Coordinates of C-alpha atoms in Angstrom, one line a residue:
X1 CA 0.0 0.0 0.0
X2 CA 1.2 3.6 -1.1
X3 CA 1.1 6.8 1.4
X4 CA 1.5 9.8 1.0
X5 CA 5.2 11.2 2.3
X6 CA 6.9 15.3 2.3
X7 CA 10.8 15.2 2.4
X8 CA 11.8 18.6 3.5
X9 CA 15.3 19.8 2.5
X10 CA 17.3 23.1 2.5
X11 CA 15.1 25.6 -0.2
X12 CA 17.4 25.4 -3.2
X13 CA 17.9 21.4 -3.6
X14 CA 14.3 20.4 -4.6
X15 CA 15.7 19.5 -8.0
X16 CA 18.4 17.5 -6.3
X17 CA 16.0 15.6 -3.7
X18 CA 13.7 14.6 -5.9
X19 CA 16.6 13.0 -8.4
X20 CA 17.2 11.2 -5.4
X21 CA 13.9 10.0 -3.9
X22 CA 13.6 8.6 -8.1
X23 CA 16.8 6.5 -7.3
X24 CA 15.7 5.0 -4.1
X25 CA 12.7 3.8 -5.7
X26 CA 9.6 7.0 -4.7
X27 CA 6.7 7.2 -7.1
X28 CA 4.5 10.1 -8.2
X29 CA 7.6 12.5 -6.7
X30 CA 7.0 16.3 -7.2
X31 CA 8.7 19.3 -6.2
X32 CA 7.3 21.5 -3.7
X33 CA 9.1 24.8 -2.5
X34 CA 11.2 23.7 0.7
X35 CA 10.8 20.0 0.0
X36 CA 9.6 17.4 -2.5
X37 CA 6.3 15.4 -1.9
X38 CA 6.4 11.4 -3.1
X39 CA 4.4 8.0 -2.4
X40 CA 6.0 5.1 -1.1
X41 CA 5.3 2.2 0.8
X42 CA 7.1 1.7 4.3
X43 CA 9.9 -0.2 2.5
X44 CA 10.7 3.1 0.9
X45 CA 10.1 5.0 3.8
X46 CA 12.6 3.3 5.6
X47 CA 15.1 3.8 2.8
X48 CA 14.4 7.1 2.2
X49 CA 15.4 7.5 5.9
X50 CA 18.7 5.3 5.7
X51 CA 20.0 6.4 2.2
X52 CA 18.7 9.9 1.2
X53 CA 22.1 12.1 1.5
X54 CA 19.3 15.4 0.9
X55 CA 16.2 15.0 2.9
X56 CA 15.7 16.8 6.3
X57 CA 13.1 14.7 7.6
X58 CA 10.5 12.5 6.1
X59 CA 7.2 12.8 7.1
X60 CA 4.3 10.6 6.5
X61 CA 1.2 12.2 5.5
X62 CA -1.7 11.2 7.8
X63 CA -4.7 14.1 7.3
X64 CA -5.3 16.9 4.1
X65 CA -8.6 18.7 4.0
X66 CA -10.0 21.9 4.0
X67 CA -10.4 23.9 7.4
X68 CA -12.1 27.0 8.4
X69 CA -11.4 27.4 11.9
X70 CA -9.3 26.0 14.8
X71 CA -12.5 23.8 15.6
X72 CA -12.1 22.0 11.9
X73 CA -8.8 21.3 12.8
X74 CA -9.3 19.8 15.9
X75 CA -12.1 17.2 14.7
X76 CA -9.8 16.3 12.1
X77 CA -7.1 15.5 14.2
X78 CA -9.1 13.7 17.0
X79 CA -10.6 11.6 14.0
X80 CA -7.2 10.0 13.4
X81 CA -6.1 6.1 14.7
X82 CA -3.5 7.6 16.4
X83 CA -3.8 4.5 19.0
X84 CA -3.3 2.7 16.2
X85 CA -0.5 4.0 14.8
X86 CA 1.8 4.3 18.6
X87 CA 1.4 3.6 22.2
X88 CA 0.2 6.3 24.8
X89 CA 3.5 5.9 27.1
X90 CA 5.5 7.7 24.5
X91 CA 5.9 11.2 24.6
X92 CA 4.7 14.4 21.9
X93 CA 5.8 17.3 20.2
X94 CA 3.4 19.3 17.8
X95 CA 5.4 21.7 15.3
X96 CA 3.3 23.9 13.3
X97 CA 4.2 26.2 9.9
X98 CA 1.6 28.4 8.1
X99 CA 1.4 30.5 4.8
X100 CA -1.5 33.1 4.8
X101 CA -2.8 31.0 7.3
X102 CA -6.5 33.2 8.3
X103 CA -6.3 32.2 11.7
X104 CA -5.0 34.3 14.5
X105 CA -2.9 32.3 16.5
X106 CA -0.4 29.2 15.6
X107 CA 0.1 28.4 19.4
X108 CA -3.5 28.3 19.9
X109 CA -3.9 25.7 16.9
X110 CA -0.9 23.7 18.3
X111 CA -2.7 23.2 21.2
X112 CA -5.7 22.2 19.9
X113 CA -3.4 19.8 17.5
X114 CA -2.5 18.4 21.3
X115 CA -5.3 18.5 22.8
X116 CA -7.4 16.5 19.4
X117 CA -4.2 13.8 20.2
X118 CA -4.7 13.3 23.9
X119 CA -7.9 13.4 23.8
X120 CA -8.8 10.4 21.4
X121 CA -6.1 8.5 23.9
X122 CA -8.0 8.9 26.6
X123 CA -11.2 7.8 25.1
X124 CA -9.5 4.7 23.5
X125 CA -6.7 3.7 25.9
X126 CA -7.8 5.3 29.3
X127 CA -4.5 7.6 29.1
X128 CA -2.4 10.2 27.0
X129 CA 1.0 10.6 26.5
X130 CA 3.3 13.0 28.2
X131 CA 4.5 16.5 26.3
X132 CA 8.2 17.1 25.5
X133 CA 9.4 19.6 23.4
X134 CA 13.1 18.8 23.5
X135 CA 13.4 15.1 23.3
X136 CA 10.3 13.7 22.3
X137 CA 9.3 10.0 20.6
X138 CA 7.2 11.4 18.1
X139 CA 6.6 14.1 16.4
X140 CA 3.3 15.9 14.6
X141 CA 3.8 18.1 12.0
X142 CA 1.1 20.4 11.0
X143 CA 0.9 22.6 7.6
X144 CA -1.8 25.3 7.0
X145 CA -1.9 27.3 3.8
X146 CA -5.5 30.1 3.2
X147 CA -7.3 26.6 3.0
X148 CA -6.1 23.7 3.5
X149 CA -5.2 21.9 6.6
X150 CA -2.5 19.0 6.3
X151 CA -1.1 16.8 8.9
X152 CA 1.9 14.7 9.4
X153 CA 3.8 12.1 11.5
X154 CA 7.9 12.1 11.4
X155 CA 9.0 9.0 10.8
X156 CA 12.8 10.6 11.4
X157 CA 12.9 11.8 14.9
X158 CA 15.9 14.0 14.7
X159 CA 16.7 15.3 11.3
X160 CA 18.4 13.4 8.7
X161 CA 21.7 16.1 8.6
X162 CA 22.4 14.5 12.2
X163 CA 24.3 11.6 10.8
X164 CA 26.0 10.6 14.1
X165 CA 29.5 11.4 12.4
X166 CA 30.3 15.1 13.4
X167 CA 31.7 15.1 16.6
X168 CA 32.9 18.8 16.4
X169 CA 31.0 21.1 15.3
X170 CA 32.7 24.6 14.6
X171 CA 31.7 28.0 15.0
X172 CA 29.5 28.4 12.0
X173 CA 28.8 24.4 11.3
X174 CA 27.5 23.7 7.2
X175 CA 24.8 21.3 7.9
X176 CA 25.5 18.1 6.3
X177 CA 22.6 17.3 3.7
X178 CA 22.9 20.8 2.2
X179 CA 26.8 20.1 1.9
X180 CA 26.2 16.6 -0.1
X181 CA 23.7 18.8 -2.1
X182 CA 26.0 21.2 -3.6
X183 CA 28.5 18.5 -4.4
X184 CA 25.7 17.1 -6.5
X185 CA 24.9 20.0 -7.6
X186 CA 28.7 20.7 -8.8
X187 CA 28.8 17.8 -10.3
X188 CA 31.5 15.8 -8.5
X189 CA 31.7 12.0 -8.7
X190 CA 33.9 10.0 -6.6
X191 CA 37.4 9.6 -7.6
X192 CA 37.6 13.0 -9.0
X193 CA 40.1 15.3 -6.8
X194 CA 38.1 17.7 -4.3
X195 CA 39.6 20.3 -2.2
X196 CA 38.3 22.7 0.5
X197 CA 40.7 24.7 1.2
X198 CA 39.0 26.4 4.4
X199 CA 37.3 23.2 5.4
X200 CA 36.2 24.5 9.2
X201 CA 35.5 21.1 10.9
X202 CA 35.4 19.0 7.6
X203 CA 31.5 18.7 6.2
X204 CA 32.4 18.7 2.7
X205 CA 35.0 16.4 3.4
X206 CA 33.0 14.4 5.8
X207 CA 30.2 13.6 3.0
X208 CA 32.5 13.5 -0.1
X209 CA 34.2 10.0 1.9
X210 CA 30.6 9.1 2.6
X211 CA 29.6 9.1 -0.8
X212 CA 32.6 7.9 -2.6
X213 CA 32.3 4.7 -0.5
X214 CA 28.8 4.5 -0.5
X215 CA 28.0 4.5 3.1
X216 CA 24.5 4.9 4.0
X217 CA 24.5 7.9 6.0
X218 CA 21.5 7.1 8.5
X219 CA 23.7 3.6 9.8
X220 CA 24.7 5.2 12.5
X221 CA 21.7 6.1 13.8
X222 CA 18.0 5.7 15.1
X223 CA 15.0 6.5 13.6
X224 CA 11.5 7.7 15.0
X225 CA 9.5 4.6 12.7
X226 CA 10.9 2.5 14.6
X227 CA 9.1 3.0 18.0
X228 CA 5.4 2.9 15.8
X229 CA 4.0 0.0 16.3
X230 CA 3.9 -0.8 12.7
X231 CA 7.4 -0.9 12.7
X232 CA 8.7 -4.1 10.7
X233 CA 12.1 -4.8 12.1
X234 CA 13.2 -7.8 10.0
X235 CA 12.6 -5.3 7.2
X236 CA 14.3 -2.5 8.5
X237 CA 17.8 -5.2 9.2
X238 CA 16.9 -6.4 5.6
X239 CA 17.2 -3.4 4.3
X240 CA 20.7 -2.0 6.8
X241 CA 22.8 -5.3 5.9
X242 CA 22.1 -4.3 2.3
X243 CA 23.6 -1.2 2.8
X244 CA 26.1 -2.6 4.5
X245 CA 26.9 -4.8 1.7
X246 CA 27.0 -2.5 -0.7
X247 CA 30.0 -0.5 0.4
X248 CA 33.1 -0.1 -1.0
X249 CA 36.5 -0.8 0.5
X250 CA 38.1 1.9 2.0
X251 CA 41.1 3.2 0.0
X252 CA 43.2 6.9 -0.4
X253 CA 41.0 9.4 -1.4
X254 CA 41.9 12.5 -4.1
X255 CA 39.9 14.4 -1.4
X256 CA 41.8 17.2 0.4
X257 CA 41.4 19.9 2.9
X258 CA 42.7 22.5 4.2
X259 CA 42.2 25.2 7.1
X260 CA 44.4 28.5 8.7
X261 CA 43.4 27.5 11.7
X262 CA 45.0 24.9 13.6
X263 CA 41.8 24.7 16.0
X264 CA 39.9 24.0 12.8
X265 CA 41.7 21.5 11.8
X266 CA 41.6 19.2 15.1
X267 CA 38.1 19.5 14.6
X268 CA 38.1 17.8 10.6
X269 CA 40.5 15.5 12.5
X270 CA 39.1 14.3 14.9
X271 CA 35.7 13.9 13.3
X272 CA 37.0 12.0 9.9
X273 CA 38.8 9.8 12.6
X274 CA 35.4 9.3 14.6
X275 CA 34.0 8.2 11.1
X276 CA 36.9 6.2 10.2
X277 CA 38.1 8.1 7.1
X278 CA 41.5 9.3 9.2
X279 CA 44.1 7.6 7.0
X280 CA 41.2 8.5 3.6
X281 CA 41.3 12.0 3.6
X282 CA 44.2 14.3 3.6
X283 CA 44.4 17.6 6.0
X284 CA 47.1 20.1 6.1
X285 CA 47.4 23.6 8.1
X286 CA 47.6 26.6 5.3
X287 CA 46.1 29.8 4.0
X288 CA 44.0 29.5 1.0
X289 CA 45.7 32.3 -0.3
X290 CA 49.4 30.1 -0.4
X291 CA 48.0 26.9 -0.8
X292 CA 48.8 24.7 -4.6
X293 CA 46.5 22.7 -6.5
X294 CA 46.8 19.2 -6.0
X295 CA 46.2 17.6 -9.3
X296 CA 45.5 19.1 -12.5
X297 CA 41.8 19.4 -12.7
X298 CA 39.1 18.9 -10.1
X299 CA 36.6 20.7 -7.7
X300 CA 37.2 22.9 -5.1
X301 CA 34.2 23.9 -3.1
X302 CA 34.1 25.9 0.4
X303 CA 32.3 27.9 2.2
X304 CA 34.2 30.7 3.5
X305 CA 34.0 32.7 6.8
X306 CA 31.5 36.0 6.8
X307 CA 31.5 39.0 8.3
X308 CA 29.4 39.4 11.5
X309 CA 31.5 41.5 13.8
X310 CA 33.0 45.0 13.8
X311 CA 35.9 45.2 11.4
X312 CA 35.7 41.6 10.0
X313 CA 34.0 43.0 7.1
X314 CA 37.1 45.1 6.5
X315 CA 39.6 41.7 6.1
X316 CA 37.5 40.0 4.3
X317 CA 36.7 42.7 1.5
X318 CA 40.6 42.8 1.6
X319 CA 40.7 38.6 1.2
X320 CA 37.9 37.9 -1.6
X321 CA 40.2 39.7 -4.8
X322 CA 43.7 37.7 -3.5
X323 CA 41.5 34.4 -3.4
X324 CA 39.7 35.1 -6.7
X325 CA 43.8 35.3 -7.8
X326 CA 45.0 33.0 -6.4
X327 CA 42.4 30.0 -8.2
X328 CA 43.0 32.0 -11.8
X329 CA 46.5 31.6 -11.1
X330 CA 46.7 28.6 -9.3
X331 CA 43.7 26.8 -10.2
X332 CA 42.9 27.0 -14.3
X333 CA 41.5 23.8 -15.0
X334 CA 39.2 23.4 -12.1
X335 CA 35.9 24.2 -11.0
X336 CA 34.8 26.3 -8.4
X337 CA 32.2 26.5 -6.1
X338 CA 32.1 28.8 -3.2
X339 CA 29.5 28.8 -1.0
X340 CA 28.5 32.7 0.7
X341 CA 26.2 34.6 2.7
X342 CA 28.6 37.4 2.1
X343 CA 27.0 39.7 -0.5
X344 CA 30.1 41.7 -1.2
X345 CA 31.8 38.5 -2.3
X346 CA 30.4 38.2 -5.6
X347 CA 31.7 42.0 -6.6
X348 CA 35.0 41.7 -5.1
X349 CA 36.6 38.1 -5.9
X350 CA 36.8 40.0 -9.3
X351 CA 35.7 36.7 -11.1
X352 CA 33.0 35.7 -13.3
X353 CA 30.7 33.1 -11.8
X354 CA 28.6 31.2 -14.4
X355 CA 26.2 30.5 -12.0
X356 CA 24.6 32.1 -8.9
X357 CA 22.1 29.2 -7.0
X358 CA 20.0 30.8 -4.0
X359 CA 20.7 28.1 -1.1
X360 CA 19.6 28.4 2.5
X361 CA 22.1 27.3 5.5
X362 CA 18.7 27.0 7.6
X363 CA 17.4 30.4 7.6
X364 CA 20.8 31.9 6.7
X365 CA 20.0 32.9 2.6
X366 CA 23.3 31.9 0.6
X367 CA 24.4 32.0 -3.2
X368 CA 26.5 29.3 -4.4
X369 CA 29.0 30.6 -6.8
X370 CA 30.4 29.0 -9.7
X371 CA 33.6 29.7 -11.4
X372 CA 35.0 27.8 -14.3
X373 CA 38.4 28.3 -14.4
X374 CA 39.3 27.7 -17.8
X375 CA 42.6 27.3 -19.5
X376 CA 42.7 26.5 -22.7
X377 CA 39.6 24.6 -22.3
X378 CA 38.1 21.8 -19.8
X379 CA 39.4 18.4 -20.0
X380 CA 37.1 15.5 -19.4
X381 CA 38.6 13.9 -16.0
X382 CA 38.3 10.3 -16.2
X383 CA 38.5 8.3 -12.7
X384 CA 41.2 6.1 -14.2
X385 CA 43.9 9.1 -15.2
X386 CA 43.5 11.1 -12.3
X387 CA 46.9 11.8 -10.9
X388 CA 47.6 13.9 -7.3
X389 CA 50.1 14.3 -4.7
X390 CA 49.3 14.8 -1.5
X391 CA 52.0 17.1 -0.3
X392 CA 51.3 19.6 -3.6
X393 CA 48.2 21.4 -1.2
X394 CA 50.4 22.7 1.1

């Protein structure tokens, strides 16, 4: 049987997302702004969770009709199985978003969302679970637009960025499913050299190993499906020893990174050595403004530090046009792809990006820049020619 499912996913991979949910074996998948909707079967669900690099979350549509007041949406929600669907000793959260919603108050239709829930436990199990808004079991989604009235259970729990792998998180931390987006979105394939050459505490680095030896990125981790009581756990083990079994041996990667910082650095350490990908990945202390390219042709993409404080700005207007010479001098042959929240950027790198794709770092608007830096023309790089050295980054 087919249900109804919404992936959310940072506004700007839609496109992406839905390529993906296709792969993993989604029907009827479509595109929605801040997400893509898809039907699946539980199978899929439970995929979708393991596998999808992209999604935020995956949540599992339960109630979509038309509403006209708070009253309509609590008879809708106290008309749902929800006995049916998980056990009363487990605890709640209700999360509400609205566009040109008519009603006054969102906290007032949360709690009637709550209320609708408890309620309908009491009447069919003589009790109602507990409220937590920090660590709940399950959470309840609900979605109001001028008419309609949609409803939804997360079948994730935490969101799918929180792979278990980051250990150290940085200052200003890139969240991990909108970094293995823009690497998609570049157009980089394993075994094709990658470089961040102000790699923070390692995210691009982090899911470039992931993906090159396709690791499931949800294996290290739990999942809010699996306390429903429809939960089918020789399918969910099926379905993780496949993964399993699909991955590659690990090997040297062309995937480098580099940092200024030497605090910055321990952190991409230390957290590809929590995931195993230590002796995978190579890390070196340098400025991006000295640093060499380390094989002929590849990608670098980064996302440098911006602005916030009192005479940052200053430095880092003074930084963009030595970096945007330093990867015409330094880098012809490869692509780039800088990731900014930094309008100034753009004007002063003194390069011309090909392409500009509005990305959100949670609510943080971005651009994506893309510079082809081209010498003579691209060459074609094929996984079997590629030729690096390690020590050439430094």
């Amino acid at each position: 049987m087919l249900h109804f499912f919404f992936a959310p996913c940072p506004r700007g991979l839609e496109s992406v997302l839905a390529t993906e949910l296709e792969q993993l074996g989604a029907a009827s998948v479509q595109g929605r702004d801040g997400g893509v909707q898809f039907r699946a079967d539980w199978r899929i669900c439970y995929r979708v969770n393991l596998e999808s690099r992209i999604a935020s979350r995956v949540l599992w549509q339960v109630a979509s009709q038309p509403y006209g007041s708070e009253a309509d949406i609590y008879d809708a929600t106290r008309a749902l199985p929800w006995n049916e669907w998980f056990s009363p000793g487990l605890t709640i959260r209700v999360n509400i978003a609205a566009l040109k919603c008519p009603l006054r108050s969102l906290d007032f239709v949360t709690l009637r969302i709550k209320d609708a829930v408890c309620d309908k436990f009491r009447e069919m199990a003589g009790r109602r679970p507990s409220v937590d808004t920090v660590l709940p079991d399950i959470r309840i989604h609900g979605f109001l637009d001028a008419r309609k009235f949609s409803l939804y259970l997360d079948t994730s729990g935490d969101a799918l960025f929180k792979r278990g792998l980051r250990q150290h998180a940085g200052e200003a931390p890139l969240r991990e499913n909108l970094a293995a987006g823009i690497l998609y979105l570049a157009g980089w394939r394993p075994g094709i050299p990658l470089l961040d050459p102000m790699c923070g505490s390692g995210t691009f680095l982090l899911e470039a190993a992931q993906i090159s030896f396709d690791i499931a990125p949800g294996l290290r981790r739990s999942f809010a499906f699996e306390k429903l009581k429809r939960f089918d756990k020789e399918l969910w083990n099926s379905l993780k020893d496949a993964a399993i079994a699909r991955q590659k041996p690990k090997m040297p990667l062309p995937v480098f990174g580099s940092d200024l910082y030497g605090d910055a650095l321990a952190d991409a350490r230390a957290n590809l050595s929590a995931a195993g990908f230590a002796e995978m990945v190579t890390l070196k202390q340098a400025n991006v403004l000295e640093i060499s390219a380390p094989s002929p042709s590849g990608f670098l993409v980064t996302n440098p530090p911006y602005g916030v404080r009192i005479g940052e700005q200053q430095v880092l207007t003074e930084l963009y046009p030595k970096l945007g010479d330093v990867l015409k001098k330094k880098f012809s042959g490869w692509k780039a792809y800088i990731l900014t929240a930094d309008p100034l950027l753009p004007k002063f790198i003194r390069l011309a990006a090909s392409r500009r794709t509005p990305l959100f770092n949670g609510a943080l608007e971005c651009r994506l820049l893309e510079y082809k830096m081209v010498a003579g023309g691209m060459r074609k790089v094929k996984e079997t020619d590629i030729a690096y050295q390690p020590d050439q980054i430094g």
